[in-house]
Amino acid sequence: MSGEAGTSGGDFGDDLGVLTGLRSGKRSFYPEYVRSAERLECAVQALDRISGALVRTVEGPRTLVEAVVRAAAEHLQADRLLLGIADGALRAARPRFLLLHHGELVDDEDRLPPAAREQLDVIRARPWEIELAPAGPGWVRAPMTLDDEPVGGIVGWPGDVQVADTDLAIMRVLANQAAVAVHNSFLFHAAAQLRGRTEQLSEAAAQQARDLAARNAELQETQRRLVEAMQRQALDDERHRIARELHDTVTQYVLSAGMTVEVCRSELAEMGPQAQQVAEKLAPAKGLTQQAVERLRAAIYALHHGAEEPPGSLPVLLKQLSTVHLSSELTVEVRVAGSPAPLRPEDESSILRLTGEALFNVVSHAGASRAVVQLVYQPRQLRLTISDDGTGDPAQLRRSLKLSSATDLAGRHRGLANMAARAQELGGTLGIRRSRMGGVALQLRVPLSSTREVMS
């Protein structure tokens, strides 16, 4: 048993030696085993600290370097520990060195102790010597490599603590992994900065695109207005030319015809009863020529109202229309209620022409002596009413208007059909009813939502 026990004990000792690195059967075996176990536990703790330090890459290179320095110092139980990066290596890494001195982190060269400065010079200028050069008394060194190239090192002052090969191996692992982590941390933050810069550039490009689109829209609107202004100017020039020709030729011809008819009537009145009958037949011609002159004057006014006169509001235009468009036998009153709303020029022009058409019909067909143009601005609609005291029949006019929608009229009610068409173009309605004055009332209703547009 004892032999077997001895053999067994010898085998156990060999196995334990293999596991712990001990080759001893002496009584000092157990204390050495305890020290080895302690170093193994210390190594495991150091590796745990290393992993905790290296996973802090996302917090930036500075935080990572500080964590590595503290982990290495704690493993070596050192009061001073220096981590440095060689000149030309990891160019973007910051800080280039860091010293833990009695719990305080130092990155100012002016505050470095002479021994630490000497070791930093070696790390910077000759990083390949960190592991090869013999260590001085009281400190240990471990190289920092990346892709098999020396990029820096770690120097510790463990004091009276005996440093084993295991501790140096852990220091090398820590230094090498720190080099990789610092490099990756820089790449991570560089990529983050690049992403941020890319986002800023993308947003700036998007804003420039929006600004360009807005400027392009403004340019197109300006170009459209310029083309419209040029077209209006060309139309105004042509209207003035036509107005001058009407005034200088047609109006004079009609006036001459009227004067000739009046002279003939005067002469026929002195020639006897038969001639008197002929003179009476010419009497309507005088009225027709007078109406023709008035109509020509209204047309000339409408043609002249262009670029030479500043456009007025719709109420002002209606009042001007009532004074120049009609014969002196018809009195026209313009009434305005509500707060005037700015309309598009083409809408005002349509409303003005519709009113002129209605008043001309009053003069030509209604036999009225008085008319009222009432313009009412309401929150959601514009209401225009042209009333007279004539002899018109609203029911007959409604039938004529209904008939005009199915046939092409060329007679006296063509103007009524034109007014209905203008009302439809404005998105409104045209109604015909009996006026309080006894004649006919034409009422136009136009929703302001379709016509209101501030003129710019």
Coordinates of N, CA and C in Angstrom, one line a residue, residues 203-299:
E203 N -27.5 67.0 -45.7 CA -28.5 68.0 -45.4 C -28.3 69.3 -46.1
A204 N -27.0 69.7 -46.1 CA -26.7 70.9 -46.8 C -27.0 70.8 -48.3
A205 N -26.7 69.7 -48.9 CA -27.1 69.5 -50.3 C -28.6 69.5 -50.5
A206 N -29.3 68.9 -49.6 CA -30.8 68.8 -49.7 C -31.3 70.3 -49.5
Q207 N -30.7 71.0 -48.6 CA -31.2 72.4 -48.4 C -30.9 73.2 -49.6
Q208 N -29.7 73.0 -50.2 CA -29.4 73.8 -51.4 C -30.3 73.4 -52.6
A209 N -30.7 72.1 -52.6 CA -31.6 71.6 -53.6 C -33.0 72.3 -53.4
R210 N -33.4 72.4 -52.2 CA -34.7 73.1 -51.9 C -34.6 74.5 -52.2
D211 N -33.5 75.2 -51.9 CA -33.3 76.6 -52.2 C -33.3 76.8 -53.7
L212 N -32.6 75.9 -54.4 CA -32.6 76.0 -55.9 C -33.9 75.8 -56.5
A213 N -34.7 74.8 -55.9 CA -36.1 74.6 -56.5 C -36.9 75.9 -56.2
A214 N -36.8 76.5 -55.0 CA -37.5 77.7 -54.7 C -37.1 78.8 -55.7
R215 N -35.8 79.0 -55.9 CA -35.3 80.0 -56.8 C -35.8 79.8 -58.2
N216 N -35.8 78.5 -58.6 CA -36.2 78.2 -59.9 C -37.7 78.5 -60.1
A217 N -38.5 78.1 -59.0 CA -39.9 78.5 -59.1 C -40.1 80.0 -59.2
E218 N -39.4 80.7 -58.4 CA -39.5 82.2 -58.4 C -39.1 82.7 -59.8
L219 N -38.0 82.1 -60.4 CA -37.6 82.5 -61.7 C -38.7 82.2 -62.7
Q220 N -39.3 81.1 -62.6 CA -40.3 80.7 -63.6 C -41.5 81.6 -63.4
E221 N -41.9 81.9 -62.2 CA -43.0 82.9 -61.9 C -42.7 84.2 -62.5
T222 N -41.4 84.7 -62.3 CA -41.0 86.0 -62.8 C -41.0 86.0 -64.3
Q223 N -40.6 84.9 -64.9 CA -40.6 84.8 -66.4 C -42.0 84.8 -66.9
R224 N -42.9 84.1 -66.2 CA -44.3 84.1 -66.6 C -44.9 85.5 -66.5
R225 N -44.6 86.2 -65.4 CA -45.2 87.5 -65.3 C -44.6 88.4 -66.4
L226 N -43.3 88.3 -66.7 CA -42.7 89.1 -67.7 C -43.4 88.8 -69.1
V227 N -43.6 87.6 -69.4 CA -44.3 87.2 -70.6 C -45.7 87.8 -70.7
E228 N -46.4 87.7 -69.5 CA -47.7 88.2 -69.5 C -47.7 89.8 -69.6
A229 N -46.7 90.4 -69.0 CA -46.6 91.8 -69.1 C -46.3 92.3 -70.6
M230 N -45.4 91.5 -71.2 CA -45.2 91.8 -72.6 C -46.4 91.6 -73.5
Q231 N -47.1 90.5 -73.2 CA -48.4 90.3 -74.0 C -49.4 91.4 -73.7
R232 N -49.5 91.7 -72.4 CA -50.5 92.8 -72.1 C -50.1 94.1 -72.8
Q233 N -48.7 94.4 -72.8 CA -48.3 95.6 -73.5 C -48.6 95.6 -75.0
A234 N -48.4 94.4 -75.6 CA -48.7 94.3 -77.0 C -50.2 94.5 -77.3
L235 N -51.0 93.9 -76.4 CA -52.4 94.0 -76.5 C -52.9 95.5 -76.3
D236 N -52.3 96.1 -75.3 CA -52.6 97.5 -75.0 C -52.3 98.4 -76.2
D237 N -51.1 98.1 -76.8 CA -50.7 98.9 -78.0 C -51.7 98.8 -79.1
E238 N -52.1 97.5 -79.3 CA -53.1 97.3 -80.4 C -54.5 97.9 -80.0
R239 N -54.9 97.8 -78.8 CA -56.1 98.4 -78.4 C -56.1 99.9 -78.6
H240 N -55.0 100.5 -78.2 CA -54.9 102.0 -78.4 C -55.0 102.4 -79.9
R241 N -54.3 101.5 -80.7 CA -54.4 101.8 -82.2 C -55.9 101.7 -82.7
I242 N -56.6 100.6 -82.2 CA -57.9 100.4 -82.7 C -58.8 101.6 -82.1
A243 N -58.6 102.0 -80.9 CA -59.3 103.1 -80.3 C -59.1 104.4 -81.1
R244 N -57.9 104.7 -81.5 CA -57.7 105.9 -82.3 C -58.4 105.8 -83.6
E245 N -58.3 104.6 -84.2 CA -59.0 104.5 -85.5 C -60.5 104.7 -85.4
L246 N -61.1 104.1 -84.3 CA -62.5 104.2 -84.1 C -62.9 105.7 -83.8
H247 N -62.0 106.4 -83.1 CA -62.3 107.8 -82.7 C -62.2 108.7 -84.0
D248 N -61.1 108.4 -84.7 CA -60.8 109.3 -85.8 C -61.6 109.0 -87.1
T249 N -62.1 107.8 -87.3 CA -62.8 107.4 -88.5 C -64.3 107.0 -88.2
V250 N -64.5 105.9 -87.6 CA -65.9 105.4 -87.4 C -66.8 106.4 -86.7
T251 N -66.3 106.9 -85.6 CA -67.1 107.8 -84.8 C -67.5 109.0 -85.7
Q252 N -66.5 109.6 -86.4 CA -66.8 110.7 -87.2 C -67.8 110.4 -88.3
Y253 N -67.7 109.2 -88.9 CA -68.6 108.8 -89.9 C -70.0 108.7 -89.4
V254 N -70.2 108.1 -88.2 CA -71.5 108.0 -87.6 C -72.1 109.4 -87.2
L255 N -71.2 110.3 -86.7 CA -71.7 111.6 -86.4 C -72.1 112.3 -87.7
S256 N -71.3 112.2 -88.7 CA -71.7 112.8 -90.0 C -73.0 112.2 -90.5
A257 N -73.2 110.9 -90.4 CA -74.4 110.3 -90.8 C -75.6 110.9 -90.0
G258 N -75.4 111.0 -88.7 CA -76.5 111.6 -87.9 C -76.8 113.0 -88.3
M259 N -75.8 113.8 -88.5 CA -76.0 115.2 -88.9 C -76.7 115.3 -90.3
T260 N -76.3 114.4 -91.2 CA -76.9 114.4 -92.5 C -78.4 114.0 -92.4
V261 N -78.7 113.0 -91.5 CA -80.1 112.6 -91.3 C -80.9 113.8 -90.8
E262 N -80.3 114.5 -89.8 CA -81.0 115.7 -89.2 C -81.2 116.8 -90.2
V263 N -80.3 117.0 -91.1 CA -80.4 118.1 -92.1 C -81.5 117.7 -93.1
C264 N -81.5 116.4 -93.5 CA -82.5 115.9 -94.4 C -83.9 116.0 -93.8
R265 N -84.1 115.8 -92.5 CA -85.4 115.9 -91.8 C -85.8 117.3 -91.8
S266 N -84.9 118.2 -91.6 CA -85.3 119.6 -91.5 C -85.7 120.1 -92.9
E267 N -85.1 119.7 -93.9 CA -85.4 120.1 -95.3 C -86.7 119.4 -95.7
L268 N -86.9 118.2 -95.4 CA -88.2 117.5 -95.7 C -89.4 118.1 -95.0
A269 N -89.2 118.6 -93.8 CA -90.3 119.1 -93.1 C -90.9 120.4 -93.8
E270 N -90.1 121.0 -94.6 CA -90.6 122.2 -95.3 C -91.1 122.0 -96.7
M271 N -91.2 120.7 -97.1 CA -91.6 120.4 -98.5 C -93.0 119.9 -98.6
G272 N -93.8 119.8 -97.6 CA -95.2 119.4 -97.7 C -95.4 118.1 -96.8
P273 N -96.7 117.7 -96.9 CA -97.2 116.6 -96.0 C -96.5 115.3 -96.4
Q274 N -96.3 115.0 -97.7 CA -95.7 113.8 -98.1 C -94.2 113.7 -97.6
A275 N -93.6 114.8 -97.8 CA -92.2 114.9 -97.3 C -92.1 114.8 -95.8
Q276 N -93.1 115.3 -95.1 CA -93.2 115.2 -93.7 C -93.2 113.8 -93.2
Q277 N -94.0 113.0 -94.0 CA -94.0 111.6 -93.6 C -92.7 110.9 -93.7
V278 N -91.9 111.3 -94.8 CA -90.6 110.7 -94.9 C -89.7 111.2 -93.8
A279 N -89.9 112.4 -93.4 CA -89.0 113.0 -92.3 C -89.3 112.2 -91.0
E280 N -90.6 111.9 -90.8 CA -90.9 111.1 -89.6 C -90.3 109.7 -89.6
K281 N -90.2 109.1 -90.8 CA -89.6 107.8 -90.9 C -88.1 107.9 -90.6
L282 N -87.5 109.0 -90.8 CA -86.0 109.2 -90.5 C -85.7 109.5 -89.1
A283 N -86.8 109.7 -88.3 CA -86.6 110.1 -86.9 C -85.9 109.0 -86.1
P284 N -86.3 107.7 -86.3 CA -85.5 106.6 -85.5 C -84.1 106.6 -85.9
A285 N -83.7 107.0 -87.1 CA -82.3 106.9 -87.5 C -81.5 107.9 -86.7
K286 N -82.1 109.0 -86.3 CA -81.3 109.9 -85.4 C -81.0 109.2 -84.1
G287 N -82.0 108.5 -83.5 CA -81.8 107.8 -82.2 C -80.7 106.7 -82.4
L288 N -80.8 106.0 -83.5 CA -79.8 104.9 -83.7 C -78.4 105.4 -83.9
T289 N -78.2 106.5 -84.6 CA -76.9 107.1 -84.7 C -76.4 107.6 -83.3
Q290 N -77.3 108.1 -82.5 CA -76.9 108.6 -81.2 C -76.4 107.4 -80.3
Q291 N -77.2 106.3 -80.4 CA -76.8 105.1 -79.6 C -75.5 104.6 -80.2
A292 N -75.3 104.6 -81.5 CA -74.0 104.1 -82.1 C -72.8 104.9 -81.6
V293 N -73.0 106.2 -81.5 CA -71.9 107.1 -81.0 C -71.6 106.8 -79.6
E294 N -72.7 106.6 -78.7 CA -72.4 106.3 -77.3 C -71.7 104.9 -77.2
R295 N -72.2 104.0 -78.0 CA -71.5 102.7 -77.9 C -70.1 102.7 -78.4
L296 N -69.8 103.5 -79.4 CA -68.4 103.7 -79.8 C -67.6 104.4 -78.7
R297 N -68.1 105.4 -78.1 CA -67.4 106.0 -77.0 C -67.1 105.0 -75.9
A298 N -68.1 104.2 -75.5 CA -67.8 103.2 -74.5 C -66.7 102.2 -74.9
A299 N -66.7 101.8 -76.2 CA -65.7 100.9 -76.7 C -64.3 101.6 -76.7

